[in-house]
GROMACS .gro file of C-alpha atoms in nm:
model
  303
    1MET     CA    1  -1.250   1.849  -0.972
    2GLU     CA    2  -0.878   1.767  -0.977
    3LYS     CA    3  -0.756   1.564  -1.273
    4LEU     CA    4  -0.697   1.192  -1.214
    5THR     CA    5  -0.476   0.933  -1.382
    6ILE     CA    6  -0.571   0.569  -1.323
    7GLY     CA    7  -0.310   0.301  -1.387
    8ILE     CA    8  -0.357  -0.074  -1.441
    9ALA     CA    9  -0.076  -0.331  -1.432
   10SER     CA   10  -0.154  -0.576  -1.713
   11TYR     CA   11  -0.019  -0.929  -1.762
   12LYS     CA   12  -0.195  -1.201  -1.963
   13ALA     CA   13  -0.558  -1.263  -1.842
   14PRO     CA   14  -0.748  -1.063  -2.110
   15GLN     CA   15  -1.092  -1.156  -1.974
   16LYS     CA   16  -1.005  -1.033  -1.625
   17LEU     CA   17  -0.857  -0.715  -1.768
   18LYS     CA   18  -1.179  -0.656  -1.964
   19VAL     CA   19  -1.384  -0.682  -1.643
   20THR     CA   20  -1.150  -0.436  -1.473
   21ILE     CA   21  -1.164  -0.176  -1.750
   22ASP     CA   22  -1.541  -0.210  -1.802
   23SER     CA   23  -1.608  -0.170  -1.430
   24LEU     CA   24  -1.381   0.136  -1.414
   25LEU     CA   25  -1.557   0.301  -1.706
   26ALA     CA   26  -1.898   0.226  -1.551
   27THR     CA   27  -1.823   0.348  -1.198
   28THR     CA   28  -1.563   0.628  -1.221
   29SER     CA   29  -1.709   0.976  -1.194
   30GLU     CA   30  -1.431   1.155  -1.381
   31PHE     CA   31  -1.076   1.082  -1.494
   32GLU     CA   32  -0.822   1.234  -1.730
   33THR     CA   33  -0.630   0.923  -1.836
   34LEU     CA   34  -0.656   0.548  -1.796
   35LEU     CA   35  -0.304   0.414  -1.845
   36VAL     CA   36  -0.261   0.039  -1.902
   37VAL     CA   37   0.097  -0.073  -1.837
   38HIS     CA   38   0.132  -0.412  -2.002
   39ASN     CA   39   0.404  -0.658  -1.901
   40PRO     CA   40   0.476  -0.877  -2.207
   41SER     CA   41   0.475  -1.256  -2.220
   42PRO     CA   42   0.482  -1.516  -2.500
   43GLY     CA   43   0.141  -1.565  -2.660
   44ASP     CA   44  -0.017  -1.249  -2.514
   45GLU     CA   45  -0.153  -1.122  -2.847
   46GLU     CA   46  -0.514  -1.140  -2.726
   47THR     CA   47  -0.436  -0.914  -2.430
   48ARG     CA   48  -0.247  -0.666  -2.649
   49ASP     CA   49  -0.531  -0.656  -2.903
   50LEU     CA   50  -0.784  -0.596  -2.625
   51ILE     CA   51  -0.583  -0.303  -2.487
   52LYS     CA   52  -0.539  -0.151  -2.831
   53ASP     CA   53  -0.911  -0.187  -2.904
   54TYR     CA   54  -1.003   0.006  -2.588
   55ALA     CA   55  -0.747   0.277  -2.671
   56ASP     CA   56  -0.882   0.311  -3.026
   57LYS     CA   57  -1.238   0.360  -2.899
   58ASP     CA   58  -1.172   0.595  -2.605
   59PRO     CA   59  -0.913   0.878  -2.629
   60ARG     CA   60  -0.880   0.882  -2.250
   61ILE     CA   61  -0.733   0.530  -2.257
   62THR     CA   62  -0.365   0.495  -2.335
   63TYR     CA   63  -0.114   0.219  -2.290
   64VAL     CA   64   0.250   0.120  -2.291
   65ILE     CA   65   0.401  -0.220  -2.371
   66MET     CA   66   0.703  -0.268  -2.146
   67ALA     CA   67   1.022  -0.390  -2.312
   68ASN     CA   68   1.047  -0.668  -2.051
   69ASN     CA   69   0.819  -0.815  -1.789
   70GLU     CA   70   0.890  -0.595  -1.487
   71GLY     CA   71   0.594  -0.725  -1.289
   72TYR     CA   72   0.359  -0.540  -1.060
   73VAL     CA   73   0.636  -0.323  -0.916
   74GLY     CA   74   0.766  -0.214  -1.255
   75ALA     CA   75   0.416  -0.125  -1.373
   76VAL     CA   76   0.336   0.081  -1.062
   77ASN     CA   77   0.669   0.262  -1.082
   78TYR     CA   78   0.606   0.344  -1.447
   79LEU     CA   79   0.268   0.489  -1.349
   80LEU     CA   80   0.416   0.698  -1.067
   81THR     CA   81   0.678   0.836  -1.305
   82ALA     CA   82   0.452   0.896  -1.606
   83ALA     CA   83   0.139   1.039  -1.441
   84ASN     CA   84   0.137   1.419  -1.432
   85THR     CA   85  -0.209   1.479  -1.285
   86PRO     CA   86  -0.267   1.593  -0.924
   87LEU     CA   87  -0.430   1.258  -0.839
   88ILE     CA   88  -0.299   0.910  -0.920
   89ALA     CA   89  -0.490   0.584  -0.872
   90TYR     CA   90  -0.379   0.227  -0.926
   91CYS     CA   91  -0.552  -0.110  -0.958
   92ASP     CA   92  -0.455  -0.466  -1.048
   93ASN     CA   93  -0.578  -0.622  -1.372
   94ASP     CA   94  -0.802  -0.869  -1.185
   95VAL     CA   95  -1.026  -0.636  -0.983
   96GLU     CA   96  -1.385  -0.526  -1.033
   97PHE     CA   97  -1.517  -0.190  -0.913
   98LYS     CA   98  -1.866  -0.226  -0.767
   99THR     CA   99  -1.926   0.119  -0.612
  100LYS     CA  100  -2.050   0.404  -0.826
  101ASP     CA  101  -1.838   0.720  -0.795
  102TRP     CA  102  -1.570   0.537  -0.597
  103ASP     CA  103  -1.321   0.804  -0.704
  104VAL     CA  104  -1.529   1.079  -0.542
  105LYS     CA  105  -1.523   0.891  -0.212
  106PHE     CA  106  -1.145   0.848  -0.240
  107ARG     CA  107  -1.107   1.219  -0.319
  108ASP     CA  108  -1.309   1.308  -0.007
  109VAL     CA  109  -1.051   1.129   0.209
  110LEU     CA  110  -0.747   1.261   0.022
  111LYS     CA  111  -0.863   1.621   0.057
  112HIS     CA  112  -0.721   1.601   0.411
  113GLU     CA  113  -0.357   1.701   0.369
  114GLU     CA  114  -0.231   1.456   0.629
  115VAL     CA  115  -0.367   1.158   0.432
  116GLY     CA  116  -0.111   1.024   0.186
  117GLN     CA  117  -0.293   0.723   0.043
  118VAL     CA  118  -0.647   0.584   0.048
  119PHE     CA  119  -0.775   0.227   0.000
  120PRO     CA  120  -1.120   0.070  -0.044
  121GLY     CA  121  -1.292  -0.107   0.244
  122LYS     CA  122  -1.188  -0.091   0.608
  123GLY     CA  123  -0.831  -0.215   0.584
  124HIS     CA  124  -0.648  -0.390   0.867
  125HIS     CA  125  -0.701  -0.263   1.224
  126GLY     CA  126  -0.893   0.041   1.108
  127PHE     CA  127  -1.094   0.300   1.296
  128PHE     CA  128  -1.281   0.625   1.235
  129SER     CA  129  -1.050   0.903   1.352
  130GLY     CA  130  -1.309   1.183   1.352
  131GLN     CA  131  -1.322   1.304   0.991
  132TYR     CA  132  -1.227   0.992   0.797
  133ASP     CA  133  -1.135   0.627   0.842
  134GLU     CA  134  -0.778   0.506   0.881
  135CYS     CA  135  -0.604   0.170   0.877
  136LEU     CA  136  -0.269   0.022   0.975
  137TRP     CA  137  -0.220  -0.130   0.629
  138ASN     CA  138  -0.410  -0.273   0.334
  139ALA     CA  139  -0.342  -0.493   0.033
  140GLY     CA  140  -0.215  -0.302  -0.268
  141TYR     CA  141  -0.462  -0.412  -0.536
  142CYS     CA  142  -0.634  -0.070  -0.544
  143TRP     CA  143  -0.545   0.274  -0.403
  144MET     CA  144  -0.521   0.647  -0.474
  145THR     CA  145  -0.262   0.908  -0.381
  146ARG     CA  146  -0.166   1.266  -0.470
  147ARG     CA  147   0.120   1.382  -0.690
  148ASP     CA  148   0.246   1.618  -0.418
  149VAL     CA  149   0.258   1.326  -0.171
  150ILE     CA  150   0.485   1.128  -0.403
  151SER     CA  151   0.709   1.433  -0.451
  152LYS     CA  152   0.750   1.482  -0.076
  153LEU     CA  153   0.804   1.108  -0.027
  154CYS     CA  154   1.081   1.113  -0.287
  155LEU     CA  155   1.264   1.396  -0.109
  156ALA     CA  156   1.228   1.224   0.229
  157ASP     CA  157   1.346   0.889   0.091
  158VAL     CA  158   1.661   1.052  -0.046
  159LYS     CA  159   1.728   1.254   0.269
  160HIS     CA  160   1.692   0.954   0.503
  161ASN     CA  161   1.818   0.682   0.264
  162ARG     CA  162   1.497   0.479   0.301
  163SER     CA  163   1.461   0.322  -0.043
  164ASN     CA  164   1.658   0.213  -0.347
  165ASP     CA  165   1.377   0.372  -0.552
  166PRO     CA  166   1.289   0.710  -0.394
  167GLY     CA  167   0.922   0.800  -0.429
  168ARG     CA  168   0.841   0.465  -0.589
  169LEU     CA  169   0.804   0.099  -0.491
  170ASP     CA  170   1.131  -0.054  -0.371
  171THR     CA  171   1.248  -0.295  -0.642
  172SER     CA  172   1.503  -0.460  -0.411
  173LEU     CA  173   1.243  -0.639  -0.195
  174GLY     CA  174   1.053  -0.893  -0.406
  175HIS     CA  175   0.735  -0.873  -0.197
  176HIS     CA  176   0.546  -0.644   0.044
  177GLU     CA  177   0.642  -0.342  -0.167
  178GLU     CA  178   0.308  -0.169  -0.108
  179VAL     CA  179   0.332  -0.213   0.271
  180ASP     CA  180   0.688  -0.083   0.252
  181LEU     CA  181   0.551   0.224   0.075
  182MET     CA  182   0.300   0.276   0.356
  183ILE     CA  183   0.581   0.268   0.615
  184ARG     CA  184   0.769   0.535   0.421
  185LEU     CA  185   0.455   0.746   0.389
  186ARG     CA  186   0.402   0.730   0.765
  187LEU     CA  187   0.764   0.830   0.827
  188THR     CA  188   0.708   1.126   0.596
  189GLY     CA  189   0.420   1.237   0.818
  190TYR     CA  190   0.120   1.096   0.632
  191ARG     CA  191  -0.169   0.877   0.744
  192ILE     CA  192  -0.325   0.588   0.552
  193GLY     CA  193  -0.694   0.646   0.485
  194THR     CA  194  -0.976   0.413   0.383
  195ALA     CA  195  -1.316   0.446   0.220
  196PRO     CA  196  -1.529   0.172   0.385
  197SER     CA  197  -1.824   0.231   0.152
  198VAL     CA  198  -1.614   0.153  -0.158
  199GLU     CA  199  -1.626  -0.210  -0.271
  200VAL     CA  200  -1.359  -0.336  -0.509
  201LEU     CA  201  -1.355  -0.711  -0.568
  202HIS     CA  202  -1.017  -0.881  -0.608
  203HIS     CA  203  -1.082  -1.190  -0.819
  204GLU     CA  204  -0.741  -1.353  -0.799
  205THR     CA  205  -0.458  -1.366  -0.548
  206ALA     CA  206  -0.091  -1.459  -0.591
  207THR     CA  207  -0.019  -1.810  -0.713
  208HIS     CA  208   0.070  -2.073  -0.458
  209SER     CA  209   0.336  -2.276  -0.637
  210PRO     CA  210   0.645  -2.373  -0.432
  211GLU     CA  211   0.848  -2.122  -0.634
  212SER     CA  212   0.610  -1.834  -0.564
  213GLU     CA  213   0.585  -1.925  -0.196
  214GLN     CA  214   0.964  -1.915  -0.169
  215ARG     CA  215   0.977  -1.584  -0.354
  216ILE     CA  216   0.719  -1.437  -0.116
  217HIS     CA  217   0.906  -1.571   0.188
  218ASP     CA  218   1.236  -1.426   0.071
  219GLY     CA  219   1.073  -1.092  -0.009
  220VAL     CA  220   0.911  -1.067   0.333
  221VAL     CA  221   1.245  -1.144   0.504
  222ARG     CA  222   1.421  -0.875   0.299
  223TRP     CA  223   1.144  -0.629   0.390
  224MET     CA  224   1.163  -0.717   0.761
  225ASN     CA  225   1.541  -0.689   0.764
  226LYS     CA  226   1.532  -0.356   0.581
  227TRP     CA  227   1.325  -0.192   0.853
  228ASN     CA  228   1.466  -0.379   1.151
  229GLY     CA  229   1.807  -0.258   1.037
  230TYR     CA  230   1.677   0.095   0.977
  231PHE     CA  231   1.518   0.126   1.321
  232CYS     CA  232   1.739  -0.095   1.535
  233GLY     CA  233   2.059  -0.195   1.353
  234ASP     CA  234   2.182  -0.517   1.200
  235ILE     CA  235   2.165  -0.708   1.528
  236LEU     CA  236   1.793  -0.771   1.469
  237GLN     CA  237   1.821  -0.931   1.126
  238TYR     CA  238   1.626  -1.244   1.026
  239SER     CA  239   1.796  -1.529   0.845
  240MET     CA  240   1.654  -1.629   0.507
  241THR     CA  241   1.580  -1.981   0.631
  242ALA     CA  242   1.458  -1.947   0.990
  243TYR     CA  243   1.182  -1.742   1.150
  244ASP     CA  244   1.281  -1.580   1.478
  245PRO     CA  245   0.975  -1.520   1.701
  246CYS     CA  246   1.179  -1.289   1.925
  247ALA     CA  247   1.274  -1.044   1.650
  248LEU     CA  248   1.088  -0.721   1.595
  249ARG     CA  249   0.787  -0.731   1.366
  250TYR     CA  250   0.589  -0.481   1.159
  251THR     CA  251   0.375  -0.365   1.451
  252ASP     CA  252   0.685  -0.293   1.663
  253TRP     CA  253   0.830  -0.036   1.424
  254HIS     CA  254   0.788   0.322   1.539
  255PRO     CA  255   0.528   0.453   1.290
  256CYS     CA  256   0.312   0.141   1.330
  257ALA     CA  257   0.338   0.142   1.710
  258LEU     CA  258   0.234   0.507   1.717
  259TYR     CA  259  -0.067   0.426   1.498
  260LEU     CA  260  -0.163   0.137   1.727
  261GLU     CA  261  -0.145   0.370   2.027
  262ARG     CA  262  -0.400   0.598   1.861
  263TYR     CA  263  -0.603   0.289   1.766
  264THR     CA  264  -0.596   0.172   2.129
  265LEU     CA  265  -0.700   0.508   2.271
  266HIS     CA  266  -0.985   0.534   2.020
  267TYR     CA  267  -1.149   0.224   2.166
  268TYR     CA  268  -1.025   0.265   2.525
  269PRO     CA  269  -0.972   0.638   2.595
  270ASN     CA  270  -0.848   0.578   2.952
  271TRP     CA  271  -0.613   0.292   2.861
  272ASN     CA  272  -0.287   0.470   2.954
  273LYS     CA  273  -0.436   0.730   3.185
  274SER     CA  274  -0.230   0.600   3.479
  275PRO     CA  275   0.070   0.417   3.330
  276ARG     CA  276   0.305   0.215   3.544
  277SER     CA  277   0.633   0.383   3.633
  278VAL     CA  278   0.955   0.196   3.562
  279ASN     CA  279   1.293   0.308   3.695
  280PHE     CA  280   1.579   0.250   3.450
  281PRO     CA  281   1.939   0.270   3.578
  282SER     CA  282   2.122   0.582   3.452
  283VAL     CA  283   1.804   0.693   3.273
  284GLY     CA  284   1.548   0.756   3.545
  285THR     CA  285   1.176   0.698   3.578
  286MET     CA  286   0.983   0.622   3.261
  287ASP     CA  287   0.619   0.542   3.184
  288ALA     CA  288   0.535   0.191   3.065
  289VAL     CA  289   0.280   0.270   2.793
  290GLU     CA  290   0.072  -0.021   2.661
  291VAL     CA  291  -0.096  -0.060   2.324
  292ILE     CA  292  -0.331  -0.322   2.180
  293LYS     CA  293  -0.156  -0.534   1.917
  294PRO     CA  294  -0.263  -0.813   1.680
  295LYS     CA  295  -0.207  -1.160   1.820
  296GLY     CA  296   0.130  -1.316   1.745
  297PRO     CA  297   0.442  -1.476   1.896
  298TYR     CA  298   0.524  -1.200   2.141
  299ALA     CA  299   0.645  -1.414   2.436
  300GLY     CA  300   0.976  -1.309   2.581
  301ARG     CA  301   0.997  -0.979   2.396
  302ALA     CA  302   1.021  -0.632   2.539
  303ILE     CA  303   0.808  -0.402   2.323
   0.00000   0.00000   0.00000
C-alpha cells in the first residue's frame, strides 16, 4: 500500500481538533504521517498542548507551529510542500471521519491515473462514469491527491501562467482556492473523483460576520476575474461592487463546460445526437451543442 501523509490545518478550537484526530486514528487503515499545521493566535496554549500531547504519544503524528497565522491556504500549501509520500490527504480541524477505511476507498479512486483529486460524498453535479464517481466540484474540507499529480500541476501552472503559487493553492485570491485548484487540475488533464460511500462530517462552516462576508465576496470576484480573463480577456471582468448576471460564470469555463457535456450525455445519451446547425458569417456552418447546467441568471447570454 502506498505511503500516505495526512495534513490538518489547525487554528484554535482544541475540542474540535481532538474529534478530528481521534476519528482519523479510529478510521484510517494505514498512514505514514499525520501532520498538524497550526496557525498561531493569542491564548491558543490549550490547542498547542493538545497537539504536542498527541505527538508525544504517537510517533506517526508530527506538527509545525507557523510563525504567523497564514490561514487555511498557508496550512495546505505547507502540507503540499512538506509531504514526500506518494499520497497526500488533507482535512479541516473541524471534521469527523465516520467511515472505516475511508483512505482505502479514496485510494481505489485515485488508482485511476486520470483522477487528480478525490473527495468524500457525491460532490456537486456528480455521476458514475463507469469505473468511479466524478463531480464538477466539492468543498475543500477533506480530499486526497497524489504527489505526481501535484508535480505535473506545478509544471503546467508555470508553463501556462495559471497561478501565483504553482502546484499549490493560489494565495492571491482570498476565497475559492480549492475550486481554483480543481480548475487547474482539469486544465492539466485530470478528473475530480468522489467516494460516495465515505462520510466525513463538517461540524463548522465559515463565520458569517460582515467582515467575513465581504472577504468572501471579494475573493470570489478575484477568482471569477482570474479565469474570465484567462479564458476570454479583460473585457469580461466583474467589478468588486456589482454582480453582472451577463458575465461568464464557473460553469461556462471550458473545462467545466466539457464536464457538463459528459454529465448531460450520461443521463441523456441522445441529447446532442442531431444538433441544430448554425451558419456563422466568414466561419461557416457549426453545430449548436447543448448541455444541462445548474439554474442561474443565464438570460441574454450566449453560452
